[in-house]
Each structure stands twice: as structure tokens, then as C-alpha cells.
Short mmCIF file of N, CA, C and O in Angstrom, two decimals:
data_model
loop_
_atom_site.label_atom_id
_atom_site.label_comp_id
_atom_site.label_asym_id
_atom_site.label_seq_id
_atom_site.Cartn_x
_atom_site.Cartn_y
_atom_site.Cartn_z
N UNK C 1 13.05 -14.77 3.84
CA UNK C 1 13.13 -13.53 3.09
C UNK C 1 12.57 -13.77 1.70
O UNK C 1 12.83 -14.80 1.08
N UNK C 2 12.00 -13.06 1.33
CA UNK C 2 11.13 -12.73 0.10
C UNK C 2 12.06 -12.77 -1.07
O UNK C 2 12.41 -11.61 -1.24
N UNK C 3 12.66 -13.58 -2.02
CA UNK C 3 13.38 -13.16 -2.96
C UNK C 3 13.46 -12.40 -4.40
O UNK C 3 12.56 -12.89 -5.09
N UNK C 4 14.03 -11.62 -4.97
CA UNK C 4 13.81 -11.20 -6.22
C UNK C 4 13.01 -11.84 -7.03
O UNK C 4 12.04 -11.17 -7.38
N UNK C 5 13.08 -13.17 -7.55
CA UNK C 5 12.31 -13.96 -8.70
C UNK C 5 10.71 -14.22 -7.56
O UNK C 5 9.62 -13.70 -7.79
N UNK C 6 10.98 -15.06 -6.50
CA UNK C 6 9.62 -15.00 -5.74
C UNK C 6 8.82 -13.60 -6.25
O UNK C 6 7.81 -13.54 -6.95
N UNK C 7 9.52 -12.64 -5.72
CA UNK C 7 8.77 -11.11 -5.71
C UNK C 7 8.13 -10.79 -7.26
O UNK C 7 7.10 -10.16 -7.48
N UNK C 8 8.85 -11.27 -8.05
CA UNK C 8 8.75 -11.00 -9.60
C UNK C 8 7.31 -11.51 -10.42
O UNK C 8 6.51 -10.96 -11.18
N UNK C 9 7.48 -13.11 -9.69
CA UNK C 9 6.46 -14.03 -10.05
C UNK C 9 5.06 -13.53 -9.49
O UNK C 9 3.98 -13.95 -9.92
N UNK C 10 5.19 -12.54 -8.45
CA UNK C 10 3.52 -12.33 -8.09
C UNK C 10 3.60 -10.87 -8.24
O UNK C 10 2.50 -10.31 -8.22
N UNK C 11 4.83 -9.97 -8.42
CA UNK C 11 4.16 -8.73 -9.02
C UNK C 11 3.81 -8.52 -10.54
O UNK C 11 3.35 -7.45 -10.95
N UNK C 12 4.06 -9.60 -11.35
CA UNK C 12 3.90 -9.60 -12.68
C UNK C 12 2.47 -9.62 -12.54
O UNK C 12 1.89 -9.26 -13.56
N UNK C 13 1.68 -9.95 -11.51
CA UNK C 13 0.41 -10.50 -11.77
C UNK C 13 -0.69 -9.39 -11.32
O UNK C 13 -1.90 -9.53 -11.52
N UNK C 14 -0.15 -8.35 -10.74
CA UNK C 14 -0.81 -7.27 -9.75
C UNK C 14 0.08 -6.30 -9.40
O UNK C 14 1.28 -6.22 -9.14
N UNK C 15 -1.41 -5.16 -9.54
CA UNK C 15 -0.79 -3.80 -9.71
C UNK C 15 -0.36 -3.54 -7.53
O UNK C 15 -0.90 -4.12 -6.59
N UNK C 16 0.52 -2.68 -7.51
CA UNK C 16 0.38 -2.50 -5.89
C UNK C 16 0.01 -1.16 -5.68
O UNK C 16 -0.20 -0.31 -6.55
N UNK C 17 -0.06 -1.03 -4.45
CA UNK C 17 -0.54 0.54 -3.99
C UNK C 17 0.62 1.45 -2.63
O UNK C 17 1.49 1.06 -1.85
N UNK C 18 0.38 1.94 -2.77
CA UNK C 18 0.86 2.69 -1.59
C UNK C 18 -0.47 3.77 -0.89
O UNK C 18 -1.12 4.58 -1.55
N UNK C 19 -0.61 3.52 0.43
CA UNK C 19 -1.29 4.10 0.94
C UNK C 19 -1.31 3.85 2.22
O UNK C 19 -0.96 2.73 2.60
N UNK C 20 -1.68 4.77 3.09
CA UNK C 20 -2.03 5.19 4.97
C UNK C 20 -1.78 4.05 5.32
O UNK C 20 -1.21 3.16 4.68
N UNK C 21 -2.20 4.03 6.32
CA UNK C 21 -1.91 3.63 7.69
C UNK C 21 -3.23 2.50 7.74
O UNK C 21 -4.40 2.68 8.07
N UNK C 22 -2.59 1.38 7.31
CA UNK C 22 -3.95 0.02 7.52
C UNK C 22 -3.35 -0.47 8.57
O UNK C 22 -2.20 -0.90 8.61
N UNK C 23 -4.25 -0.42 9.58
CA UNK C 23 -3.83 -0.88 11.07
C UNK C 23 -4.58 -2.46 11.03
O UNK C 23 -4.69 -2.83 12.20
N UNK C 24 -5.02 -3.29 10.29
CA UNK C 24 -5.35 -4.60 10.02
C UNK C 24 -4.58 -5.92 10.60
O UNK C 24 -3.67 -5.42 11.26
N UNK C 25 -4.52 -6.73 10.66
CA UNK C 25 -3.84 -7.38 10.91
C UNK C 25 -3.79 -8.16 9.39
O UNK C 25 -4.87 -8.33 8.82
N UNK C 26 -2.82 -8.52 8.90
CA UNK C 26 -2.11 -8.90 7.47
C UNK C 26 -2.99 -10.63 7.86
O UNK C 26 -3.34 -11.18 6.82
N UNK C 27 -3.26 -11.29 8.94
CA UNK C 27 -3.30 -12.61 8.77
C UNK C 27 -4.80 -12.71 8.89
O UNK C 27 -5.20 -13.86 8.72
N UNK C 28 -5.52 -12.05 9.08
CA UNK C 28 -7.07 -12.25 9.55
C UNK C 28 -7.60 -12.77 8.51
O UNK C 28 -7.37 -12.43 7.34
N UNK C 29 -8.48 -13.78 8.97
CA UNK C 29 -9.30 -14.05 7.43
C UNK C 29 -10.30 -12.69 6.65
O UNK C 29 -10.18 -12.48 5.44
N UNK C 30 -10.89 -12.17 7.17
CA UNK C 30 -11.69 -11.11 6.40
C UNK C 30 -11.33 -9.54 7.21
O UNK C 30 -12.06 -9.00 8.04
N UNK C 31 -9.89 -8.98 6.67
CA UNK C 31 -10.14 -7.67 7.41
C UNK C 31 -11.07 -6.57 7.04
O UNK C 31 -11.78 -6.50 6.04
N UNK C 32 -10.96 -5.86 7.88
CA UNK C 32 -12.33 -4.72 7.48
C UNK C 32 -12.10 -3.72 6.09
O UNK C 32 -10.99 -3.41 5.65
N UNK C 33 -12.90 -3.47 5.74
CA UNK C 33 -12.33 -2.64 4.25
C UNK C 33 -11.88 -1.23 4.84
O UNK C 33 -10.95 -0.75 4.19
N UNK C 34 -12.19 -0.66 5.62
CA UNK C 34 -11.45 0.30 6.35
C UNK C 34 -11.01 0.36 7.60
O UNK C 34 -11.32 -0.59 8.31
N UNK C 35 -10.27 1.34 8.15
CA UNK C 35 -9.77 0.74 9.65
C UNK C 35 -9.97 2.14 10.40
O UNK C 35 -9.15 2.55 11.23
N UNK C 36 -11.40 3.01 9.96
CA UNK C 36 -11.21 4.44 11.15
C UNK C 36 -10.24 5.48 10.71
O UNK C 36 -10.08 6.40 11.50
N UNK C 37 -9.38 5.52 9.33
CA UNK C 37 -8.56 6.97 9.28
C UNK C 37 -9.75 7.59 8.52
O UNK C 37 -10.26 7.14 7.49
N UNK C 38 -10.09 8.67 9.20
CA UNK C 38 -11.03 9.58 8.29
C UNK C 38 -11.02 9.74 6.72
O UNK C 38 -9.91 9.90 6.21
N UNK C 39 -11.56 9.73 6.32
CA UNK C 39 -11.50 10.09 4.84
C UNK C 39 -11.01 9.28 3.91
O UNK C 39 -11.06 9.61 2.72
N UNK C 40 -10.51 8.17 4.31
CA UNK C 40 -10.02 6.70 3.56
C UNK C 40 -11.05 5.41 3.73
O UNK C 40 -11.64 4.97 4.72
N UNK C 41 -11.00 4.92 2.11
CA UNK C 41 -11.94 3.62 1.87
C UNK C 41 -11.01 2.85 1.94
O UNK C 41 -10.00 3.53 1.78
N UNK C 42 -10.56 1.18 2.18
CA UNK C 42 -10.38 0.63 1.68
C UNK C 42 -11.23 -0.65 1.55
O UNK C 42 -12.27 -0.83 2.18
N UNK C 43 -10.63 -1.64 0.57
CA UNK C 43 -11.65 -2.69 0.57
C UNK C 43 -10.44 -3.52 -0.38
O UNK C 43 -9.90 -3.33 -1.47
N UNK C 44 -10.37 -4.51 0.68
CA UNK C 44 -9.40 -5.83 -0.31
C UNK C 44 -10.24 -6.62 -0.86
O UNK C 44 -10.97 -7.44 -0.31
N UNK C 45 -10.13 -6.33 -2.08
CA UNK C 45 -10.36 -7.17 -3.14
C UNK C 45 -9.74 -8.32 -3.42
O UNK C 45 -10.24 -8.93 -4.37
N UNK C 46 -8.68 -8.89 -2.84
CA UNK C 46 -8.22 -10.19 -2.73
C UNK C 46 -7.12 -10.46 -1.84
O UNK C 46 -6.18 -9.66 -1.80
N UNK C 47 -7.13 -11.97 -0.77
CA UNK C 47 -6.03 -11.64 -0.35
C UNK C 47 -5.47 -13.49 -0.48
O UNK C 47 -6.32 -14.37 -0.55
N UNK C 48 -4.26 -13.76 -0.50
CA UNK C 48 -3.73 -15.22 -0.26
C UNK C 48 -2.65 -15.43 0.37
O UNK C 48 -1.65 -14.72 0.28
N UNK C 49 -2.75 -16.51 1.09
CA UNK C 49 -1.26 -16.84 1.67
C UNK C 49 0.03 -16.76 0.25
O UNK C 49 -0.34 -16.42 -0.87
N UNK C 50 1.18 -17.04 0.48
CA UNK C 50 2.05 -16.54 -0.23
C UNK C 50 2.53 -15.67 -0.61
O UNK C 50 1.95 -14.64 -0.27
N UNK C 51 3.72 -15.48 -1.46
CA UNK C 51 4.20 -16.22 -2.27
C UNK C 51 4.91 -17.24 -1.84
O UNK C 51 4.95 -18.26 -2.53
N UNK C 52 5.29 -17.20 -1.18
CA UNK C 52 6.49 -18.17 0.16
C UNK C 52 5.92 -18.04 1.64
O UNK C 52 5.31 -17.12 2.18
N UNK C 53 6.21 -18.93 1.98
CA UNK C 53 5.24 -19.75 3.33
C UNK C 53 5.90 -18.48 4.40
O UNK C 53 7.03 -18.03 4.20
N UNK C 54 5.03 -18.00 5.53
CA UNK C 54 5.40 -16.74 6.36
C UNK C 54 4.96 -15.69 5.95
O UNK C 54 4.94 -14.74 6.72
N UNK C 55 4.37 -15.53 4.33
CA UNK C 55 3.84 -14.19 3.74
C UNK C 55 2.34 -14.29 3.45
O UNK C 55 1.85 -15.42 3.42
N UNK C 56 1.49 -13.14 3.22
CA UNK C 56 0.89 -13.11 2.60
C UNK C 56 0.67 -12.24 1.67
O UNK C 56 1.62 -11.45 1.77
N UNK C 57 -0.53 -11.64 0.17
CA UNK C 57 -0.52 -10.66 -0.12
C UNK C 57 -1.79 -10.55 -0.32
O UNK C 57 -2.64 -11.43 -0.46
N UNK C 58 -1.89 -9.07 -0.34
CA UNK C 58 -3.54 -8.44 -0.47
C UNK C 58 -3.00 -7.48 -1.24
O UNK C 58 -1.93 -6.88 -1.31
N UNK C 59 -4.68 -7.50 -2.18
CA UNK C 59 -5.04 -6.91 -3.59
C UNK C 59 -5.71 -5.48 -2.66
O UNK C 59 -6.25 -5.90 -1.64
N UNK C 60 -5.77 -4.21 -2.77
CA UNK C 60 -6.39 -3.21 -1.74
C UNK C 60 -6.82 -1.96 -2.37
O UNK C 60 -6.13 -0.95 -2.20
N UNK C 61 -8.06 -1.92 -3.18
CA UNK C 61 -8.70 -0.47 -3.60
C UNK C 61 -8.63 0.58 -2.37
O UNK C 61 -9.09 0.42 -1.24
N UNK C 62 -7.82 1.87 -2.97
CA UNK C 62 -7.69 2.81 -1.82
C UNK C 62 -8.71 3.85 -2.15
O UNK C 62 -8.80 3.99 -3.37
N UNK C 63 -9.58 4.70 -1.40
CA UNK C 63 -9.97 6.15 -2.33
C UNK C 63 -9.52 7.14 -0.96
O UNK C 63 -9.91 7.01 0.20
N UNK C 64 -9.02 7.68 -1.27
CA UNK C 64 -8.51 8.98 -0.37
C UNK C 64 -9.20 10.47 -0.81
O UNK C 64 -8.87 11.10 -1.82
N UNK C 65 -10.11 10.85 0.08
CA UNK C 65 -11.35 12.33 0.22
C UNK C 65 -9.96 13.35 0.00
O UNK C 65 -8.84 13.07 0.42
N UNK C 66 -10.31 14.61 -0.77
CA UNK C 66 -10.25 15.86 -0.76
C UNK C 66 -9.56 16.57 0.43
O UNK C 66 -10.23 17.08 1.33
N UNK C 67 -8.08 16.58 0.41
CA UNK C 67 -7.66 16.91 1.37
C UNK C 67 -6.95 16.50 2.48
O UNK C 67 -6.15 17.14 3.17
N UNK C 68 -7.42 15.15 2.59
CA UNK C 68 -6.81 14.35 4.04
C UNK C 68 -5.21 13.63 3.23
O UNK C 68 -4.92 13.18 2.12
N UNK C 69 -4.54 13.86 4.41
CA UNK C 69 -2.75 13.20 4.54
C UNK C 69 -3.06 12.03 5.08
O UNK C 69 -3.96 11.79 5.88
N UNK C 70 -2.31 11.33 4.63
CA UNK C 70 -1.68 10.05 5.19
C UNK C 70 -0.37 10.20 6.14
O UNK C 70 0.65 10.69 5.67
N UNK C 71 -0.42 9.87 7.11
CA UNK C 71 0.59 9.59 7.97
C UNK C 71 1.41 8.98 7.61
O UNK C 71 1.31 8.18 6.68
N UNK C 72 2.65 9.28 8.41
CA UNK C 72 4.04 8.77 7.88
C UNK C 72 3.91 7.41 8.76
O UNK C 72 3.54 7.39 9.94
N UNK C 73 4.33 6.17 7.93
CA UNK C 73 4.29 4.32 8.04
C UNK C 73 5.22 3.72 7.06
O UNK C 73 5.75 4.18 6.05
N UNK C 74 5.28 1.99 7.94
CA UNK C 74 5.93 1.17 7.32
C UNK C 74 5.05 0.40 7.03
O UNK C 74 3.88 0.53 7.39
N UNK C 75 5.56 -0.64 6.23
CA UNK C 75 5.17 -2.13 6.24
C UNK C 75 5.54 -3.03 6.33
O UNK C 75 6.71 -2.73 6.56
N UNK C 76 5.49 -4.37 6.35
CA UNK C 76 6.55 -5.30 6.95
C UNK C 76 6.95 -6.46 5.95
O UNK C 76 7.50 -7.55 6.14
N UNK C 77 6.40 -5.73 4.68
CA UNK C 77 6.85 -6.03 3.44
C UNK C 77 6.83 -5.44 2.13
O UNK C 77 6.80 -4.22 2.03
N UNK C 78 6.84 -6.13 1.17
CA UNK C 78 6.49 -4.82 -0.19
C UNK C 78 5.28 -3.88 -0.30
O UNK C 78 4.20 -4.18 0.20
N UNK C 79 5.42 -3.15 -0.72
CA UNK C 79 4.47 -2.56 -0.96
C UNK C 79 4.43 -1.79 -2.60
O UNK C 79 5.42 -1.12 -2.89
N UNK C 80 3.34 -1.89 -3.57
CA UNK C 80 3.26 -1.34 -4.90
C UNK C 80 1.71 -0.76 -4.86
O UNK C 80 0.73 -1.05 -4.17
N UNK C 81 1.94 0.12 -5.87
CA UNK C 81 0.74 1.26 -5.91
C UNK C 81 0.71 1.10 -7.21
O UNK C 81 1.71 0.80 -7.86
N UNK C 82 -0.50 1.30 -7.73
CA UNK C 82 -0.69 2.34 -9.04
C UNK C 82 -1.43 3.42 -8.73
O UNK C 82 -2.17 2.94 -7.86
N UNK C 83 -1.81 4.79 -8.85
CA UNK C 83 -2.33 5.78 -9.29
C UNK C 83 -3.36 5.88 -10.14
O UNK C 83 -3.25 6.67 -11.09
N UNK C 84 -4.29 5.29 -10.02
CA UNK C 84 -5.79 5.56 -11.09
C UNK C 84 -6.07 7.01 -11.39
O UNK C 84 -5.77 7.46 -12.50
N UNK C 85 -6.88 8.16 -10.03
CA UNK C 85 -6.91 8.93 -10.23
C UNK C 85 -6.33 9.93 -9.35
O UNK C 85 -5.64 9.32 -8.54
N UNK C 86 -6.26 11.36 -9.11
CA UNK C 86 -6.28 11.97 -8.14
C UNK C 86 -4.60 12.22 -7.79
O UNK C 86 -3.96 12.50 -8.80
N UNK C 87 -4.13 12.20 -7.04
CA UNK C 87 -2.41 12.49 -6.77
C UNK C 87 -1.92 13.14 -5.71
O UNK C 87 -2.76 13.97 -5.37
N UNK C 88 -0.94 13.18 -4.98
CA UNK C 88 -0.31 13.32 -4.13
C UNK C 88 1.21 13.56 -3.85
O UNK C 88 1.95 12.70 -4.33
N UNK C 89 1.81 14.58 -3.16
CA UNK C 89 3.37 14.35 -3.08
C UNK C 89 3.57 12.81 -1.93
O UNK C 89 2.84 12.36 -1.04
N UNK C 90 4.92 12.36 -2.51
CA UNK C 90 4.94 11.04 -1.94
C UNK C 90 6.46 11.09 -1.02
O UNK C 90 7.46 10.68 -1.60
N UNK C 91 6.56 11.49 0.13
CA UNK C 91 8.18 10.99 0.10
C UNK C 91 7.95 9.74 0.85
O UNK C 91 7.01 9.24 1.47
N UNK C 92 9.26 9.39 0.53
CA UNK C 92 9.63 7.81 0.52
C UNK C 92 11.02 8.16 1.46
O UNK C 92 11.89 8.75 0.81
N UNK C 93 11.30 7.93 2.64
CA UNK C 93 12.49 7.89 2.98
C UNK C 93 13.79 7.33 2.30
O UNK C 93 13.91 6.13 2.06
N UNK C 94 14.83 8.32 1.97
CA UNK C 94 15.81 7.89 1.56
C UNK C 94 15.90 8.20 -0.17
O UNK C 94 16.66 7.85 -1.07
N UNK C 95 14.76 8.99 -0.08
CA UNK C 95 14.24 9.00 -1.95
C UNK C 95 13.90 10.44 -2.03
O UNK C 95 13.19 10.95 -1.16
N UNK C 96 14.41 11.18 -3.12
CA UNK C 96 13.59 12.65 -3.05
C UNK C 96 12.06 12.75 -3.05
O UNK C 96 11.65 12.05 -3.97
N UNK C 97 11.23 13.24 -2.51
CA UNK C 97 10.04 13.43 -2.80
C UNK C 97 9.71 13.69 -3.80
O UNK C 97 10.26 14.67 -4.29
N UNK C 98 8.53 12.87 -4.73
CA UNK C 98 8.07 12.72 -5.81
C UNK C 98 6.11 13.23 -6.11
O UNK C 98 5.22 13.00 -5.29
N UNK C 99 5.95 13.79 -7.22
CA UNK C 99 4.56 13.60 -7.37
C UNK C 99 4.29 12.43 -7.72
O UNK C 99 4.97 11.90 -8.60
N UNK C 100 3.30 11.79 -7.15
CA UNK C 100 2.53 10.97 -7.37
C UNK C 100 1.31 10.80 -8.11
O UNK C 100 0.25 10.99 -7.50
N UNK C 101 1.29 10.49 -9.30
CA UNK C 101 -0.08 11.07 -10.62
C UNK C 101 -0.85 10.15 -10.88
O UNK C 101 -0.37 9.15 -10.35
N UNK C 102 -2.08 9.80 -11.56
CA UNK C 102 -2.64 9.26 -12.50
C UNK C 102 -1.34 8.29 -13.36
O UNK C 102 -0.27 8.82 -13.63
N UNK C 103 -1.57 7.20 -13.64
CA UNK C 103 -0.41 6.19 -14.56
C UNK C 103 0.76 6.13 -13.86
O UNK C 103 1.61 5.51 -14.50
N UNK C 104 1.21 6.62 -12.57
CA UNK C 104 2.10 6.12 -12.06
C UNK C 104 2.00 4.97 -10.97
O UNK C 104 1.06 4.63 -10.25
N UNK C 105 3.55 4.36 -11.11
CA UNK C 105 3.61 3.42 -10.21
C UNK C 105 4.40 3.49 -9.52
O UNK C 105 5.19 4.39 -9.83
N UNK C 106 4.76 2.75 -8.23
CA UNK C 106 5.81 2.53 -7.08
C UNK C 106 5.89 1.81 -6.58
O UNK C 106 4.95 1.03 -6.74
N UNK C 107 6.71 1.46 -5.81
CA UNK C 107 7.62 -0.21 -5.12
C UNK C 107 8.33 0.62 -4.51
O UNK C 107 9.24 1.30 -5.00
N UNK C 108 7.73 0.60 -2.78
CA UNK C 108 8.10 0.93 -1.53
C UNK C 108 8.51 -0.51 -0.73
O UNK C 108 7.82 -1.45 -0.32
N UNK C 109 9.90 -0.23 -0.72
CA UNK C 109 10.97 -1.63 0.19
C UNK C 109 10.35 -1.99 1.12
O UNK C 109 9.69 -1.07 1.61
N UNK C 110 10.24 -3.07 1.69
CA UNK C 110 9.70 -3.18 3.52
C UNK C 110 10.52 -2.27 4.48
O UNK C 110 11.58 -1.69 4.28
N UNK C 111 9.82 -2.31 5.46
CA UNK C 111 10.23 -1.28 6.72
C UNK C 111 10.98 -0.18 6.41
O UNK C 111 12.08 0.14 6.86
N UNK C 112 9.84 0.74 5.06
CA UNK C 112 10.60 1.70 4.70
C UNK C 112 9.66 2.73 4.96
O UNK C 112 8.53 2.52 4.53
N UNK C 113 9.91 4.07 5.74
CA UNK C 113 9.38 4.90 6.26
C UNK C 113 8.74 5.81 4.72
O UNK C 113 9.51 6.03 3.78
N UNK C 114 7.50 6.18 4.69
CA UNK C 114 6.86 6.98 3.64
C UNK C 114 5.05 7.41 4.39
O UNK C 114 4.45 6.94 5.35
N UNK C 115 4.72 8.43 3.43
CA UNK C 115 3.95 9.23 3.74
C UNK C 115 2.83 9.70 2.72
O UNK C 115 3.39 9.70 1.62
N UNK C 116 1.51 10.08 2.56
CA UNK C 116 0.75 10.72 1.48
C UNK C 116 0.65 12.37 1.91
O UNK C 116 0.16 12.62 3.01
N UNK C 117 1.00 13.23 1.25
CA UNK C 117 0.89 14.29 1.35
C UNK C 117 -0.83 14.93 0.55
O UNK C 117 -1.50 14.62 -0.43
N UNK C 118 -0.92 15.64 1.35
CA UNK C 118 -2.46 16.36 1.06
C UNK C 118 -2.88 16.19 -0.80
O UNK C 118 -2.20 16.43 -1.80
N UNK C 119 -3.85 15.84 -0.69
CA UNK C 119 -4.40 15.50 -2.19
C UNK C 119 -5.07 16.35 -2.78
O UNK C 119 -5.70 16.05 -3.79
N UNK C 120 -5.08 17.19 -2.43
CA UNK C 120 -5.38 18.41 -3.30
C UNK C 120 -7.06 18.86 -3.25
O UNK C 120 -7.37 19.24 -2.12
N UNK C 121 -8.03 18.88 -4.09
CA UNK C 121 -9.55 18.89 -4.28
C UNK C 121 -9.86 18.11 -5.33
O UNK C 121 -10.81 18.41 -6.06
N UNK C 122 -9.15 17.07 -5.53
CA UNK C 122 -9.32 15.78 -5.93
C UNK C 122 -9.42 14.83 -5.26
O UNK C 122 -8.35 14.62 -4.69
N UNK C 123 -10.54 13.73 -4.89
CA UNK C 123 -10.05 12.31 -4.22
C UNK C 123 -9.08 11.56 -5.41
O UNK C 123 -8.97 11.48 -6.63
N UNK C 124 -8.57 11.15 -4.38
CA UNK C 124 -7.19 9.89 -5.30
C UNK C 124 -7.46 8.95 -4.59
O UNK C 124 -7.76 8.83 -3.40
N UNK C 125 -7.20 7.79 -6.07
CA UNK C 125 -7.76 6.33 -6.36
C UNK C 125 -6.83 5.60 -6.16
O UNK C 125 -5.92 6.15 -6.79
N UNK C 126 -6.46 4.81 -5.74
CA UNK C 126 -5.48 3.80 -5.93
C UNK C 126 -5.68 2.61 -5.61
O UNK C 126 -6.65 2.20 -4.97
N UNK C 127 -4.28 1.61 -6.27
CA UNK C 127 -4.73 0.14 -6.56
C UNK C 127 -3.34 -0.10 -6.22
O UNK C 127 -2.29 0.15 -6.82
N UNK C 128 -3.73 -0.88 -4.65
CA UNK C 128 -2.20 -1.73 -3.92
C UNK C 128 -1.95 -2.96 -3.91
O UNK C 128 -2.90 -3.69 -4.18
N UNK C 129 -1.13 -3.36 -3.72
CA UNK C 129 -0.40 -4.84 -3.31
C UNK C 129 0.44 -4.82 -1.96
O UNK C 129 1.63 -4.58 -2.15
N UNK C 130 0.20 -4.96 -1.10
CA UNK C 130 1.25 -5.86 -0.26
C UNK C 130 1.38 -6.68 -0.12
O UNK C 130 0.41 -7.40 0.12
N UNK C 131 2.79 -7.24 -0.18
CA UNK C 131 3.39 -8.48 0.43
C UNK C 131 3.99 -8.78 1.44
O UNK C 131 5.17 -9.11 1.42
N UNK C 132 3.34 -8.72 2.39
CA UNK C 132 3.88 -8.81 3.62
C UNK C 132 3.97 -9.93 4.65
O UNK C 132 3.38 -10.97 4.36
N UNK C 133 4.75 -9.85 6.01
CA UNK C 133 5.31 -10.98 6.35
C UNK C 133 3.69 -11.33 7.45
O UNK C 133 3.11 -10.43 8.05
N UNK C 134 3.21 -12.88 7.48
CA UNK C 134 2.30 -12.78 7.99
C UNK C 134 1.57 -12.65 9.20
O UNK C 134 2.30 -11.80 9.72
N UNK C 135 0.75 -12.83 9.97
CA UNK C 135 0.49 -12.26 11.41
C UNK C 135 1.19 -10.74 11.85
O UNK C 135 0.96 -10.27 12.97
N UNK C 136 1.70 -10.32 11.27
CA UNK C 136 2.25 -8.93 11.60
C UNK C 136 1.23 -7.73 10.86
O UNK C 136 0.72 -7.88 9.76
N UNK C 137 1.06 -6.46 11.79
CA UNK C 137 0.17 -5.97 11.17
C UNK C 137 0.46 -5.26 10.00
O UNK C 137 1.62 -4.82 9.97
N UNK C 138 -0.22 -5.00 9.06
CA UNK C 138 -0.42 -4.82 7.69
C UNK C 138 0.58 -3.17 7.68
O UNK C 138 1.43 -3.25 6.79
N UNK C 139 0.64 -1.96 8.36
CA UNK C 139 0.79 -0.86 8.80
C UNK C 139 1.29 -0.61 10.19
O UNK C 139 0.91 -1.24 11.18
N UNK C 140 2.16 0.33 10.18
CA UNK C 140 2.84 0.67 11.82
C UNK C 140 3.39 1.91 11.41
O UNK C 140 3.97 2.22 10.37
N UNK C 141 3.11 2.57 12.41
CA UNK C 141 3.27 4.09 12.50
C UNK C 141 5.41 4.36 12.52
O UNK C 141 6.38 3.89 13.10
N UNK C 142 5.14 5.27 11.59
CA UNK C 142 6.86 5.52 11.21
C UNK C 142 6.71 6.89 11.99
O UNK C 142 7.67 7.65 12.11
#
């Protein structure tokens, strides 16, 4: 298990994201920068074993087109967002639904059910982190 100070020591260092449904596999050496959901880029910009042996984490530029939802998913570890541009309602199971803006951030628990709601006629930008447990896939349908 991932502990508080572990978790601390590598989110001090990187912003995380929240976003769709990356059907990737978390352990591959080079996953694809996107994985087929319409209207979503991604592209990891960095990924490493750790922080603790069983994990890994990836650095993950999101851009989400004009309009398209994200499906409701878990992950099988942390997950952090920032908000560059663009925005979205966010619920987070167990959490009231929130806007999601420009300068905001979030820290979505593992195997915690959440969703991107329609983005308006803005694409939205975002900049993720997961930390997740390794060989397990990156995304799984909630």
C-alpha cells in the first residue's frame, strides 16, 4: 500500500490529472498517447517505476475536444489533475459534484468511481499523475 509520506514525496514533484478512460496498460514500456476515445489526446510525457516497488507513475497531457464526456472510471491508484484550460463538471463518487476550472486541482482516491461531464465549446487541457499499482490497467470502466 502506497503510504501518506511515500504519496507526498512524489506528489510534491508533479502536477496530476484526472481524466477518461485510459485503457493502457500502467506497465508497458511505451503506451500509446491515446487509446481510441474519440475526441481525447493523450501523450505521457513521463513515466517510472515507483514510488514503492508494485507501482508505477505517469506524467499524462490530456486535451479533451468541444463537447465529448468522459465516462464514468476507476483507477487502481491515485490519481491528480490540474486544469490548464477549458472545464468540466466533475463528480467524484461520494463527493458533491464540483466545477472543474482553469487553476484547479484534485486528488481522486484509488478505486474511486468519477466521471468528466460535457466540456462545454471549449477544449479542456489537463495535466495528470497517476500512481498506480503496476501491470494493472491504467483505467476500468466504473
Amino acid at each position: 500500500m502506497l503510504s501518506r509520506r511515500d504519496f507526498a514525496s512524489v506528489a510534491s514533484c508533479a502536477l496530476c490529472s484526472l481524466t477518461g478512460f485510459i485503457a493502457t496498460d500502467a506497465s508497458a514500456q511505451t503506451p500509446p498517447a491515446t487509446n481510441g476515445t474519440p475526441g481525447v489526446k493523450r501523450k505521457i510525457l513521463s513515466q517510472t517505476d515507483g514510488p514503492t516497488p508494485g507501482y508505477v507513475t505517469l506524467v499524462v497531457d490530456i486535451e479533451i475536444e468541444p463537447g465529448v464526456m468522459i465516462g464514468r472510471h476507476t483507477h487502481p491508484g491515485i490519481e491528480s489533475a490540474y486544469m490548464l484550460e477549458g472545464g468540466f463538471d466533475l463528480p467524484i463518487e461520494g463527493q458533491p459534484t464540483r466545477a472543474f476550472k482553469p487553476g484547479d486541482g484534485v486528488v481522486i482516491p484509488p478505486n474511486t468511481p468519477h466521471a468528466g461531464g460535457k466540456n462545454g465549446d471549449k477544449k479542456s487541457h489537463i495535466v495528470s499523475t497517476y500512481i498506480v499499482e503496476k501491470g494493472k490497467p491504467l483505467a476500468s470502466p466504473a
